[in-house]
C-alpha positions as semicolon CSV with decimal commas, in nm:
position;residue;x (nm);y (nm);z (nm)
1;X;2,180;0,849;13,675
2;X;1,899;1,105;13,627
3;X;2,079;1,273;13,335
4;X;2,068;0,955;13,148
5;X;1,696;1,016;13,074
6;X;1,820;1,266;12,824
7;X;1,914;0,968;12,599
8;X;1,590;0,937;12,368
9;X;1,571;0,614;12,188
10;X;1,334;0,647;11,892
11;X;1,047;0,399;11,877
12;X;1,179;0,190;11,588
13;X;1,498;0,125;11,795
14;X;1,340;0,046;12,126
15;X;1,399;-0,337;12,087
16;X;1,768;-0,266;12,099
17;X;1,736;-0,190;12,472
18;X;1,407;-0,382;12,555
19;X;1,442;-0,717;12,394
20;X;1,685;-0,996;12,450
21;X;1,743;-1,164;12,113
22;X;2,060;-1,300;11,942
23;X;2,057;-1,100;11,619
24;X;1,927;-0,743;11,589
25;X;1,944;-0,646;11,223
26;X;1,853;-0,293;11,114
27;X;1,871;-0,170;10,760
28;X;1,753;0,109;10,553
29;X;1,843;0,431;10,371
30;X;2,023;0,748;10,446
31;X;1,923;0,962;10,755
32;X;1,736;0,673;10,923
33;X;1,939;0,734;11,237
34;X;2,070;0,384;11,273
35;X;2,420;0,478;11,376
36;X;2,308;0,737;11,634
37;X;2,043;0,505;11,778
38;X;2,285;0,218;11,811
39;X;2,544;0,433;11,976
40;X;2,287;0,580;12,214
41;X;2,139;0,244;12,301
42;X;2,479;0,087;12,380
43;X;2,587;0,380;12,603
44;X;2,255;0,359;12,782
45;X;2,288;-0,016;12,841
46;X;2,650;0,030;12,942
47;X;2,544;0,265;13,212
48;X;2,293;0,009;13,355
49;X;2,528;-0,277;13,393
50;X;2,891;-0,376;13,308
51;X;2,920;-0,491;12,951
52;X;3,195;-0,587;12,715
53;X;3,103;-0,424;12,383
54;X;3,291;-0,482;12,049
55;X;3,239;-0,223;11,775
56;X;3,327;-0,400;11,446
57;X;3,356;-0,329;11,077
58;X;3,522;-0,499;10,777
59;X;3,816;-0,258;10,743
60;X;3,961;-0,050;11,022
61;X;4,307;0,066;10,941
62;X;4,302;0,339;11,211
63;X;4,073;0,417;11,497
64;X;3,929;0,703;11,279
65;X;3,768;0,437;11,059
66;X;3,558;0,318;11,362
67;X;3,256;0,457;11,543
68;X;3,497;0,571;11,820
69;X;3,430;0,939;11,733
70;X;3,063;0,888;11,712
71;X;3,042;0,736;12,061
72;X;3,269;1,003;12,198
73;X;3,052;1,277;12,047
74;X;2,742;1,127;12,204
75;X;2,914;1,097;12,540
76;X;2,983;1,474;12,526
77;X;2,639;1,556;12,403
78;X;2,480;1,370;12,705
79;X;2,763;1,476;12,949
80;X;2,811;1,109;13,043
81;X;3,091;1,159;13,293
82;X;3,091;0,794;13,383
83;X;3,263;0,723;13,053
84;X;3,643;0,787;13,005
85;X;3,734;0,821;12,634
86;X;4,074;0,673;12,566
87;X;4,274;0,661;12,242
88;X;4,166;0,303;12,141
89;X;3,879;0,228;12,375
90;X;3,615;0,372;12,587
91;X;3,558;0,261;12,951
92;X;3,292;0,327;13,212
93;X;3,504;0,394;13,520
94;X;3,210;0,344;13,749
95;X;3,099;-0,005;13,659
96;X;3,359;-0,130;13,408
97;X;3,166;-0,130;13,083
98;X;3,425;-0,145;12,803
99;X;3,404;-0,054;12,431
100;X;3,670;-0,187;12,194
101;X;3,706;-0,122;11,811
102;X;3,823;-0,374;11,553
103;X;3,832;-0,445;11,178
104;X;3,752;-0,788;11,065
105;X;3,937;-0,811;10,748
106;X;4,273;-0,919;10,886
107;X;4,119;-1,137;11,165
108;X;4,171;-1,504;11,168
109;X;4,036;-1,768;11,412
110;X;4,325;-1,703;11,652
111;X;4,327;-1,327;11,656
112;X;3,956;-1,305;11,690
113;X;3,955;-1,505;12,017
114;X;3,978;-1,185;12,204
115;X;3,610;-1,142;12,132
116;X;3,492;-1,464;12,304
117;X;3,375;-1,277;12,617
118;X;3,175;-1,008;12,425
119;X;2,831;-0,918;12,549
120;X;2,726;-0,725;12,246
121;X;2,903;-0,702;11,902
122;X;2,800;-0,411;11,687
123;X;2,869;-0,453;11,322
124;X;2,861;-0,110;11,146
125;X;2,833;-0,070;10,765
126;X;2,753;-0,442;10,748
127;X;2,699;-0,432;10,373
128;X;3,082;-0,445;10,337
129;X;3,128;-0,759;10,565
130;X;3,242;-1,064;10,370
131;X;3,109;-1,416;10,421
132;X;3,453;-1,527;10,542
133;X;3,452;-1,258;10,816
134;X;3,106;-1,361;10,919
135;X;3,181;-1,724;10,930
136;X;3,466;-1,650;11,176
137;X;3,295;-1,399;11,382
138;X;2,945;-1,556;11,437
139;X;3,070;-1,866;11,635
140;X;3,322;-1,650;11,828
141;X;3,049;-1,443;11,988
142;X;2,951;-1,734;12,208
143;X;2,885;-1,608;12,560
144;X;2,544;-1,700;12,690
145;X;2,303;-1,421;12,620
146;X;2,528;-1,243;12,378
147;X;2,401;-1,043;12,100
148;X;2,510;-0,933;11,757
149;X;2,374;-0,590;11,637
150;X;2,392;-0,527;11,267
151;X;2,336;-0,195;11,089
152;X;2,365;-0,158;10,716
153;X;2,258;0,021;10,401
154;X;2,197;-0,251;10,149
155;X;2,404;-0,253;9,834
156;X;2,314;-0,571;9,639
157;X;2,051;-0,833;9,660
158;X;2,304;-1,094;9,774
159;X;2,495;-0,889;10,038
160;X;2,654;-1,168;10,248
161;X;2,504;-1,063;10,585
162;X;2,164;-1,011;10,431
163;X;2,176;-1,361;10,289
164;X;2,308;-1,513;10,605
165;X;2,104;-1,331;10,860
166;X;1,806;-1,124;10,724
167;X;1,685;-1,291;10,407
168;X;1,520;-1,581;10,600
169;X;1,515;-1,468;10,972
170;X;1,438;-1,726;11,243
171;X;1,291;-1,682;11,589
172;X;1,631;-1,552;11,728
173;X;1,655;-1,273;11,466
174;X;1,487;-0,936;11,467
175;X;1,491;-0,757;11,120
176;X;1,378;-0,394;11,092
177;X;1,389;-0,147;10,805
178;X;1,420;0,218;10,925
179;X;1,419;0,503;10,681
180;X;1,436;0,888;10,713
181;X;1,053;0,896;10,729
182;X;1,073;0,670;11,046
183;X;1,330;0,886;11,224
184;X;1,171;1,154;11,437
185;X;1,504;1,339;11,462
186;X;1,563;1,353;11,083
187;X;1,682;1,714;10,993
188;X;1,437;1,895;10,754
189;X;1,728;1,945;10,518
190;X;1,769;1,571;10,477
191;X;1,399;1,537;10,413
192;X;1,420;1,802;10,137
193;X;1,719;1,624;9,987
194;X;1,525;1,292;9,981
195;X;1,222;1,453;9,806
196;X;1,439;1,609;9,551
197;X;1,612;1,270;9,480
198;X;1,267;1,115;9,452
199;X;1,165;1,355;9,189
200;X;1,497;1,330;8,998
201;X;1,549;0,962;8,986
202;X;1,324;0,718;9,176
203;X;1,560;0,416;9,140
204;X;1,831;0,623;9,314
205;X;1,578;0,734;9,576
206;X;1,477;0,377;9,644
207;X;1,850;0,276;9,697
208;X;1,979;0,578;9,886
209;X;1,680;0,679;10,095
210;X;1,454;0,362;10,111
211;X;1,735;0,101;10,162
212;X;1,654;-0,104;9,854
213;X;1,956;-0,291;9,691
214;X;2,104;-0,136;9,375
215;X;2,042;-0,448;9,172
216;X;1,693;-0,594;9,229
217;X;1,748;-0,850;8,949
218;X;1,438;-1,046;8,847
219;X;1,324;-1,153;9,199
220;X;1,101;-0,858;9,245
221;X;0,741;-0,881;9,129
222;X;0,687;-0,505;9,107
223;X;0,954;-0,251;9,001
224;X;1,025;0,067;9,198
225;X;1,012;0,254;8,872
226;X;0,648;0,157;8,792
227;X;0,535;0,259;9,149
228;X;0,705;0,590;9,132
229;X;0,553;0,665;8,790
230;X;0,214;0,575;8,932
231;X;0,261;0,814;9,231
232;X;0,345;1,115;9,005
233;X;0,025;1,333;9,025
234;X;-0,169;1,321;8,702
235;X;-0,546;1,269;8,781
236;X;-0,785;1,376;9,063
237;X;-1,096;1,185;9,001
238;X;-1,266;0,909;8,798
239;X;-1,612;0,807;8,687
240;X;-1,532;0,438;8,722
241;X;-1,715;0,230;8,982
242;X;-1,553;0,227;9,332
243;X;-1,393;-0,101;9,444
244;X;-1,259;-0,144;9,799
245;X;-0,992;-0,383;9,908
246;X;-0,991;-0,475;10,264
247;X;-0,695;-0,665;10,439
248;X;-0,800;-0,755;10,791
249;X;-0,535;-0,762;11,070
250;X;-0,445;-1,114;11,188
251;X;-0,207;-1,021;11,460
252;X;-0,160;-0,746;11,717
253;X;0,082;-0,525;11,528
254;X;-0,080;-0,574;11,195
255;X;-0,311;-0,303;11,050
256;X;-0,661;-0,345;10,907
257;X;-0,618;-0,163;10,578
258;X;-0,877;-0,034;10,323
259;X;-0,782;0,056;9,968
260;X;-1,021;0,268;9,746
261;X;-0,973;0,237;9,375
262;X;-1,188;0,361;9,090
263;X;-1,059;0,211;8,766
264;X;-0,717;0,361;8,692
265;X;-0,728;0,592;8,996
266;X;-0,633;0,452;9,337
267;X;-0,671;0,751;9,558
268;X;-0,710;0,660;9,928
269;X;-0,599;0,420;10,213
270;X;-0,735;0,393;10,558
271;X;-0,554;0,193;10,832
272;X;-0,669;0,090;11,173
273;X;-0,511;-0,092;11,462
274;X;-0,645;-0,327;11,732
275;X;-1,004;-0,330;11,598
276;X;-1,227;-0,632;11,677
277;X;-1,457;-0,796;11,431
278;X;-1,767;-0,576;11,511
279;X;-1,560;-0,256;11,494
280;X;-1,420;-0,358;11,155
281;X;-1,767;-0,450;11,031
282;X;-1,899;-0,122;11,148
283;X;-1,627;0,066;10,957
284;X;-1,708;-0,131;10,639
285;X;-2,082;-0,051;10,687
286;X;-1,996;0,312;10,709
287;X;-1,794;0,307;10,393
288;X;-2,064;0,119;10,200
289;X;-2,340;0,361;10,295
290;X;-2,123;0,667;10,254
291;X;-1,941;0,572;9,925
292;X;-2,152;0,305;9,751
293;X;-1,888;0,082;9,633
294;X;-1,969;-0,177;9,361
295;X;-1,759;-0,441;9,539
296;X;-1,572;-0,481;9,868
297;X;-1,310;-0,758;9,830
298;X;-1,200;-0,869;10,177
299;X;-0,945;-1,128;10,303
300;X;-1,148;-1,390;10,498
301;X;-0,853;-1,579;10,631
302;X;-0,829;-1,567;11,015
303;X;-1,027;-1,289;11,175
304;X;-1,180;-1,194;10,830
305;X;-1,425;-1,467;10,830
306;X;-1,600;-1,337;11,134
307;X;-1,624;-0,988;10,980
308;X;-1,760;-1,126;10,653
309;X;-2,028;-1,320;10,842
310;X;-2,146;-1,001;11,027
311;X;-2,162;-0,793;10,706
312;X;-2,353;-1,075;10,522
313;X;-2,592;-1,094;10,803
314;X;-2,645;-0,723;10,779
315;X;-2,760;-0,765;10,415
316;X;-2,443;-0,675;10,222
317;X;-2,404;-1,004;10,055
318;X;-2,443;-0,852;9,703
319;X;-2,146;-0,613;9,761
320;X;-1,900;-0,805;9,965
321;X;-1,674;-1,077;9,832
322;X;-1,464;-1,306;10,061
323;X;-1,123;-1,406;9,922
324;X;-0,878;-1,657;10,070
325;X;-0,520;-1,562;9,970
326;X;-0,428;-1,929;9,968
327;X;-0,718;-2,059;9,760
328;X;-0,701;-2,179;9,405
329;X;-0,642;-1,917;9,144
330;X;-0,903;-1,833;8,888
331;X;-0,631;-1,908;8,621
332;X;-0,488;-2,203;8,789
333;X;-0,255;-2,296;8,512
334;X;-0,068;-1,965;8,553
335;X;-0,078;-1,888;8,929
336;X;0,007;-2,085;9,228
337;X;-0,289;-1,930;9,437
338;X;-0,525;-1,631;9,448
339;X;-0,270;-1,421;9,621
340;X;-0,016;-1,456;9,330
341;X;-0,296;-1,386;9,085
342;X;-0,420;-1,067;9,248
343;X;-0,066;-0,933;9,296
344;X;0,017;-0,996;8,940
345;X;-0,299;-0,818;8,820
346;X;-0,184;-0,518;9,038
347;X;0,165;-0,542;8,862
348;X;0,001;-0,532;8,517
349;X;-0,224;-0,236;8,624
350;X;0,094;-0,053;8,730
351;X;0,299;-0,131;8,421
352;X;0,034;-0,062;8,153
353;X;0,112;0,227;7,912
354;X;-0,220;0,404;8,008
355;X;-0,198;0,657;8,300
356;X;-0,265;0,513;8,649
357;X;-0,249;0,696;8,980
358;X;-0,138;0,591;9,326
359;X;-0,126;0,806;9,647
360;X;0,209;0,952;9,735
361;X;0,266;0,707;10,016
362;X;0,616;0,574;10,092
363;X;0,482;0,284;10,309
364;X;0,264;0,170;10,015
365;X;0,563;0,196;9,779
366;X;0,771;-0,016;10,015
367;X;0,486;-0,270;10,042
368;X;0,455;-0,296;9,664
369;X;0,824;-0,330;9,574
370;X;0,916;-0,574;9,865
371;X;0,741;-0,881;9,730
372;X;0,971;-1,149;9,593
373;X;0,848;-1,391;9,322
374;X;0,937;-1,745;9,229
375;X;0,788;-2,026;9,014
376;X;0,669;-2,370;9,127
377;X;0,732;-2,696;8,938
378;X;0,447;-2,632;8,705
379;X;0,595;-2,298;8,607
380;X;0,318;-2,106;8,790
381;X;0,393;-1,767;8,953
382;X;0,431;-1,799;9,335
383;X;0,508;-1,532;9,589
384;X;0,697;-1,557;9,911
385;X;0,480;-1,613;10,219
386;X;0,345;-1,306;10,389
387;X;0,512;-1,399;10,719
388;X;0,845;-1,408;10,543
389;X;0,787;-1,056;10,403
390;X;0,695;-0,943;10,755
391;X;1,007;-1,077;10,900
392;X;1,219;-0,891;10,646
393;X;1,022;-0,571;10,617
394;X;0,961;-0,542;10,993
395;X;0,576;-0,523;10,950
396;X;0,311;-0,679;10,732
397;X;0,258;-0,531;10,381
398;X;-0,104;-0,452;10,470
399;X;-0,150;-0,165;10,233
400;X;0,002;-0,365;9,948
401;X;-0,233;-0,653;10,021
402;X;-0,538;-0,429;10,034
403;X;-0,440;-0,283;9,694
404;X;-0,396;-0,624;9,554
405;X;-0,743;-0,731;9,676
406;X;-0,901;-0,463;9,458
407;X;-0,808;-0,693;9,161
408;X;-0,959;-1,009;9,313
409;X;-1,220;-1,026;9,024
410;X;-1,290;-0,821;8,719
411;X;-1,544;-0,535;8,761
412;X;-1,746;-0,395;8,476
413;X;-1,601;-0,048;8,411
414;X;-1,682;0,222;8,136
415;X;-1,560;0,510;8,348
416;X;-1,288;0,756;8,257
417;X;-1,029;0,943;8,481
418;X;-1,013;1,316;8,484
419;X;-0,645;1,417;8,416
420;X;-0,496;1,735;8,545
421;X;-0,532;2,018;8,276
422;X;-0,745;1,808;8,046
423;X;-1,082;1,830;8,198
424;X;-1,315;1,526;8,149
425;X;-1,120;1,314;7,904
426;X;-1,327;1,083;7,689
427;X;-1,242;0,712;7,641
428;X;-1,188;0,783;7,270
429;X;-0,943;1,054;7,348
430;X;-0,748;0,879;7,620
431;X;-0,761;0,514;7,525
432;X;-0,766;0,299;7,222
433;X;-1,122;0,179;7,167
434;X;-0,987;-0,162;7,060
435;X;-0,851;-0,214;7,413
436;X;-1,126;-0,028;7,605
437;X;-1,436;-0,202;7,464
438;X;-1,477;-0,518;7,663
439;X;-1,748;-0,667;7,883
440;X;-1,543;-0,685;8,197
441;X;-1,233;-0,516;8,318
442;X;-1,006;-0,474;8,618
């Protein structure tokens, strides 16, 4: 068994082999390594104990349409002599683990009964699975402790398995987005192709490489296009006052994230994990003394209240402002709460015709485009809960929330950004005075 140590499971996929949970749903873009990781994880588990594993897809006219070859290739790569590769199945001749391969399109409730004893069902290319197939399969995988593994590259907002499993995950469902940037084994050539696609057409990049659906419809608050345009390099400084947004971690896996923005130039993010209240307050103190921000807007829900109290006791009450995401909006007639108001101000900042700048950060881009919107009975803008976003994204959108916090309140601003190639651009040259002369600004 020593040679099985050669099977390396990348960190994003470790829950496949370490967690017992009914549904394990992985999605994302090209080169994320989903198929390889699923195959490796199943082979590893199948070495440890006897398992009945079904590898499924919507259409499988021949064995060539299945992951049979992928599993065979991985067996050869790792020299797993325990496995015997047969024409239509793979068997561990030592402990009896068995892989079978089926298409679901032509299955009915009678034909699919052969799957009742399955320990793990792997659905590959799950974006093609129909609701009919899922409604038959799900109750059939009924053995105590059985699991359903799902891997997919999303096609549309209403992909049947996305709606049924991942859109609103429960406690028995693990949802993870994994892209090429999360894959430590991603070939350099694929990274170059991804970057070329990003430069050529960001909407294509968001779908092909980041796993966004083709049709986002009108459910997304912020468009991928506006984020991409903001991330194109165009300025390197600004004379506007510094505003810092601080989203403080509430749970162990969340990050405490700082966003630095000067007017139309958002230029820096800092993220920290597993910091206690004093450590976070010390970091804020350092940033205040080092960079002299005009305001630090911080989330004071949960742990944030303690950090706020420490900073206020240190004499920073004129600089720090505490914000509850769930509190009443400044414009209560238009927004459900402060969180919706701040995020919508961030959207307007991104979509304005004047140049704005974001750092070239894929995690930030994912945070900004992942938020879904809706409207309450009064017609006010409302965002889905942060916990729901975390379930779907696989992490909390901490950088996005830190960015939104920089728009918590207007900050007086007469500064100008310095554009590449243009030197110090005056307000008269860059902006219309009719729009720039105001007492307050975001």
